[in-house]
mmCIF file of C-alpha atoms in Angstrom:
data_model
loop_
_atom_site.group_PDB
_atom_site.id
_atom_site.type_symbol
_atom_site.label_atom_id
_atom_site.label_comp_id
_atom_site.label_asym_id
_atom_site.label_seq_id
_atom_site.Cartn_x
_atom_site.Cartn_y
_atom_site.Cartn_z
ATOM 1 C CA UNK A 1 0.000 0.000 0.000
ATOM 2 C CA UNK A 2 1.416 3.409 -1.000
ATOM 3 C CA UNK A 3 1.438 6.255 1.444
ATOM 4 C CA UNK A 4 -0.605 9.314 0.540
ATOM 5 C CA UNK A 5 2.059 11.777 1.737
ATOM 6 C CA UNK A 6 5.414 10.014 1.354
ATOM 7 C CA UNK A 7 7.562 12.760 2.944
ATOM 8 C CA UNK A 8 5.865 12.552 6.366
ATOM 9 C CA UNK A 9 7.431 10.179 8.888
ATOM 10 C CA UNK A 10 5.830 6.779 9.156
ATOM 11 C CA UNK A 11 3.773 6.300 12.302
ATOM 12 C CA UNK A 12 5.171 3.747 14.715
ATOM 13 C CA UNK A 13 3.573 0.343 14.771
ATOM 14 C CA UNK A 14 2.621 -0.502 18.336
ATOM 15 C CA UNK A 15 1.303 -4.045 18.676
ATOM 16 C CA UNK A 16 -0.976 -5.015 21.526
ATOM 17 C CA UNK A 17 -0.424 -8.619 22.536
ATOM 18 C CA UNK A 18 -3.558 -9.940 24.242
ATOM 19 C CA UNK A 19 -2.741 -12.536 26.888
ATOM 20 C CA UNK A 20 -6.031 -13.778 28.257
ATOM 21 C CA UNK A 21 -7.516 -16.859 29.841
ATOM 22 C CA UNK A 22 -5.644 -19.848 31.163
ATOM 23 C CA UNK A 23 -2.013 -19.838 30.058
ATOM 24 C CA UNK A 24 -1.049 -22.761 27.850
ATOM 25 C CA UNK A 25 0.949 -23.567 24.734
ATOM 26 C CA UNK A 26 0.346 -21.979 21.352
ATOM 27 C CA UNK A 27 0.941 -18.238 21.623
ATOM 28 C CA UNK A 28 1.683 -17.628 17.928
ATOM 29 C CA UNK A 29 1.624 -13.824 17.881
ATOM 30 C CA UNK A 30 5.042 -13.679 19.557
ATOM 31 C CA UNK A 31 6.591 -15.646 16.688
ATOM 32 C CA UNK A 32 5.619 -13.278 13.876
ATOM 33 C CA UNK A 33 9.077 -12.226 12.701
ATOM 34 C CA UNK A 34 7.539 -10.204 9.865
ATOM 35 C CA UNK A 35 6.276 -7.583 12.321
ATOM 36 C CA UNK A 36 9.397 -7.480 14.472
ATOM 37 C CA UNK A 37 11.352 -4.889 12.396
ATOM 38 C CA UNK A 38 8.381 -2.489 12.468
ATOM 39 C CA UNK A 39 7.803 -2.534 16.204
ATOM 40 C CA UNK A 40 8.614 0.658 18.117
ATOM 41 C CA UNK A 41 7.304 -0.572 21.465
ATOM 42 C CA UNK A 42 5.025 -3.354 22.624
ATOM 43 C CA UNK A 43 1.984 -3.425 24.857
ATOM 44 C CA UNK A 44 0.609 -6.477 26.630
ATOM 45 C CA UNK A 45 -3.012 -6.532 27.723
ATOM 46 C CA UNK A 46 -3.214 -9.204 30.419
ATOM 47 C CA UNK A 47 -6.355 -10.811 31.779
ATOM 48 C CA UNK A 48 -5.321 -14.208 33.129
ATOM 49 C CA UNK A 49 -5.720 -16.141 36.368
ATOM 50 C CA UNK A 50 -2.606 -18.158 35.478
ATOM 51 C CA UNK A 51 -2.007 -21.591 34.064
ATOM 52 C CA UNK A 52 1.036 -23.605 33.122
ATOM 53 C CA UNK A 53 4.210 -22.538 34.939
ATOM 54 C CA UNK A 54 6.337 -23.795 32.042
ATOM 55 C CA UNK A 55 4.332 -21.892 29.428
ATOM 56 C CA UNK A 56 4.320 -18.739 31.595
ATOM 57 C CA UNK A 57 8.106 -18.934 31.836
ATOM 58 C CA UNK A 58 8.576 -19.603 28.108
ATOM 59 C CA UNK A 59 6.231 -16.794 27.033
ATOM 60 C CA UNK A 60 7.795 -14.304 29.472
ATOM 61 C CA UNK A 61 11.289 -15.236 28.249
ATOM 62 C CA UNK A 62 10.193 -14.821 24.610
ATOM 63 C CA UNK A 63 8.766 -11.374 25.355
ATOM 64 C CA UNK A 64 12.006 -10.292 27.049
ATOM 65 C CA UNK A 65 14.148 -11.724 24.220
ATOM 66 C CA UNK A 66 12.158 -9.854 21.568
ATOM 67 C CA UNK A 67 12.289 -6.634 23.596
ATOM 68 C CA UNK A 68 16.054 -6.911 24.005
ATOM 69 C CA UNK A 69 16.665 -7.896 20.364
ATOM 70 C CA UNK A 70 14.617 -4.964 19.079
ATOM 71 C CA UNK A 71 15.617 -2.656 21.934
ATOM 72 C CA UNK A 72 12.024 -1.662 22.618
ATOM 73 C CA UNK A 73 10.186 -1.174 25.895
ATOM 74 C CA UNK A 74 7.353 -3.486 26.873
ATOM 75 C CA UNK A 75 4.364 -2.152 28.813
ATOM 76 C CA UNK A 76 1.835 -4.398 30.549
ATOM 77 C CA UNK A 77 -1.757 -3.378 31.160
ATOM 78 C CA UNK A 78 -3.636 -5.581 33.606
ATOM 79 C CA UNK A 79 -7.337 -5.716 32.919
ATOM 80 C CA UNK A 80 -9.326 -7.749 35.477
ATOM 81 C CA UNK A 81 -6.664 -10.107 36.757
ATOM 82 C CA UNK A 82 -2.977 -10.990 36.447
ATOM 83 C CA UNK A 83 -2.611 -13.746 38.999
ATOM 84 C CA UNK A 84 -0.104 -16.562 39.246
ATOM 85 C CA UNK A 85 1.161 -17.174 35.688
ATOM 86 C CA UNK A 86 -0.590 -13.981 34.542
ATOM 87 C CA UNK A 87 1.502 -12.094 37.098
ATOM 88 C CA UNK A 88 4.603 -13.896 35.787
ATOM 89 C CA UNK A 89 3.795 -12.529 32.302
ATOM 90 C CA UNK A 90 3.161 -9.024 33.633
ATOM 91 C CA UNK A 91 6.566 -9.047 35.328
ATOM 92 C CA UNK A 92 8.229 -9.582 31.934
ATOM 93 C CA UNK A 93 7.300 -5.971 31.104
ATOM 94 C CA UNK A 94 9.344 -2.872 31.828
ATOM 95 C CA UNK A 95 6.351 -1.375 33.620
ATOM 96 C CA UNK A 96 2.925 -2.567 34.707
ATOM 97 C CA UNK A 97 -0.252 -0.486 34.579
ATOM 98 C CA UNK A 98 -3.329 -1.577 36.534
ATOM 99 C CA UNK A 99 -6.825 -0.375 37.303
ATOM 100 C CA UNK A 100 -7.605 0.286 40.951
ATOM 101 C CA UNK A 101 -9.848 -2.784 40.929
ATOM 102 C CA UNK A 102 -7.476 -5.121 39.046
ATOM 103 C CA UNK A 103 -6.332 -8.228 40.912
ATOM 104 C CA UNK A 104 -2.554 -8.598 40.686
ATOM 105 C CA UNK A 105 -0.266 -11.108 42.366
ATOM 106 C CA UNK A 106 -0.688 -14.599 43.777
ATOM 107 C CA UNK A 107 2.749 -16.158 43.756
ATOM 108 C CA UNK A 108 2.375 -19.897 44.153
ATOM 109 C CA UNK A 109 2.161 -23.308 42.556
ATOM 110 C CA UNK A 110 -0.878 -25.558 42.801
ATOM 111 C CA UNK A 111 -1.646 -29.154 41.982
ATOM 112 C CA UNK A 112 -5.286 -30.127 42.399
ATOM 113 C CA UNK A 113 -7.101 -33.422 42.008
ATOM 114 C CA UNK A 114 -10.138 -35.296 43.289
ATOM 115 C CA UNK A 115 -10.332 -38.481 45.337
ATOM 116 C CA UNK A 116 -12.999 -41.134 44.698
ATOM 117 C CA UNK A 117 -11.857 -44.340 46.476
ATOM 118 C CA UNK A 118 -14.913 -44.569 48.791
ATOM 119 C CA UNK A 119 -17.342 -43.886 45.942
ATOM 120 C CA UNK A 120 -15.701 -46.596 43.853
ATOM 121 C CA UNK A 121 -15.962 -49.085 46.727
ATOM 122 C CA UNK A 122 -19.628 -48.222 47.406
ATOM 123 C CA UNK A 123 -20.490 -48.687 43.751
ATOM 124 C CA UNK A 124 -18.647 -51.991 43.565
ATOM 125 C CA UNK A 125 -16.262 -50.674 40.922
ATOM 126 C CA UNK A 126 -12.809 -52.196 40.867
ATOM 127 C CA UNK A 127 -10.014 -50.144 39.360
ATOM 128 C CA UNK A 128 -7.365 -52.083 37.471
ATOM 129 C CA UNK A 129 -4.096 -50.374 36.692
ATOM 130 C CA UNK A 130 -0.902 -51.950 35.431
ATOM 131 C CA UNK A 131 2.252 -49.852 35.707
ATOM 132 C CA UNK A 132 5.954 -50.275 35.174
ATOM 133 C CA UNK A 133 8.089 -48.021 37.298
ATOM 134 C CA UNK A 134 7.740 -46.293 40.632
ATOM 135 C CA UNK A 135 5.115 -43.593 41.284
ATOM 136 C CA UNK A 136 3.262 -44.056 37.999
ATOM 137 C CA UNK A 137 -0.103 -43.719 39.734
ATOM 138 C CA UNK A 138 0.812 -40.492 41.517
ATOM 139 C CA UNK A 139 -2.372 -38.606 42.549
ATOM 140 C CA UNK A 140 -4.675 -41.269 41.111
ATOM 141 C CA UNK A 141 -8.174 -40.058 42.053
ATOM 142 C CA UNK A 142 -9.395 -43.629 42.522
ATOM 143 C CA UNK A 143 -6.813 -44.572 45.160
ATOM 144 C CA UNK A 144 -6.385 -43.235 48.702
ATOM 145 C CA UNK A 145 -3.889 -40.391 48.914
ATOM 146 C CA UNK A 146 -0.446 -41.508 50.073
ATOM 147 C CA UNK A 147 1.884 -39.414 52.215
ATOM 148 C CA UNK A 148 4.846 -40.166 49.972
ATOM 149 C CA UNK A 149 2.877 -38.964 46.919
ATOM 150 C CA UNK A 150 2.093 -35.661 48.639
ATOM 151 C CA UNK A 151 5.757 -35.295 49.621
ATOM 152 C CA UNK A 152 6.868 -35.972 46.032
ATOM 153 C CA UNK A 153 4.415 -33.415 44.616
ATOM 154 C CA UNK A 154 5.589 -30.804 47.127
ATOM 155 C CA UNK A 155 9.199 -31.553 46.153
ATOM 156 C CA UNK A 156 8.271 -31.027 42.493
ATOM 157 C CA UNK A 157 6.475 -27.759 43.285
ATOM 158 C CA UNK A 158 9.263 -26.229 45.398
ATOM 159 C CA UNK A 159 11.733 -25.405 42.571
ATOM 160 C CA UNK A 160 8.913 -24.073 40.381
ATOM 161 C CA UNK A 161 7.744 -21.859 43.237
ATOM 162 C CA UNK A 162 11.304 -20.601 43.805
ATOM 163 C CA UNK A 163 11.750 -19.845 40.080
ATOM 164 C CA UNK A 164 8.499 -17.859 40.212
ATOM 165 C CA UNK A 165 9.701 -15.865 43.238
ATOM 166 C CA UNK A 166 13.063 -15.234 41.556
ATOM 167 C CA UNK A 167 11.326 -13.996 38.387
ATOM 168 C CA UNK A 168 8.983 -11.531 40.060
#
């Protein structure tokens, strides 16, 4: 497309990257190398309660890499919520803007499941599981919770929690 007045400076392209919902894999807008040379600064609009710690870390690292490669500032705008992984993404910005009623924060790692062993027994349902290797039925909702399983999950969560604290 030709510009109507070619001697005027081109306006800066300022992309707004919308990061909403539960954080997971597949954020394609950060991989569009065609836009990268045109970017003067970047804005992130965040509305997320969190999600995958790994994906939060990867997306935040990608945002910082692009900002450093292109030497552009990144601004985060929190809409309703930037909690947990959403907060992790917000902290990848150079500054964070929030509304007075935005919810921001919540540093932690959670693993949640259900337990149905009594229901299974009452219904006369027998669960059959064949595994090879130790701890393959970790947090199985159809078996009683084991102390060693809880300890293992907490041990897995601890370094993720510390990485989160270090990031923010």
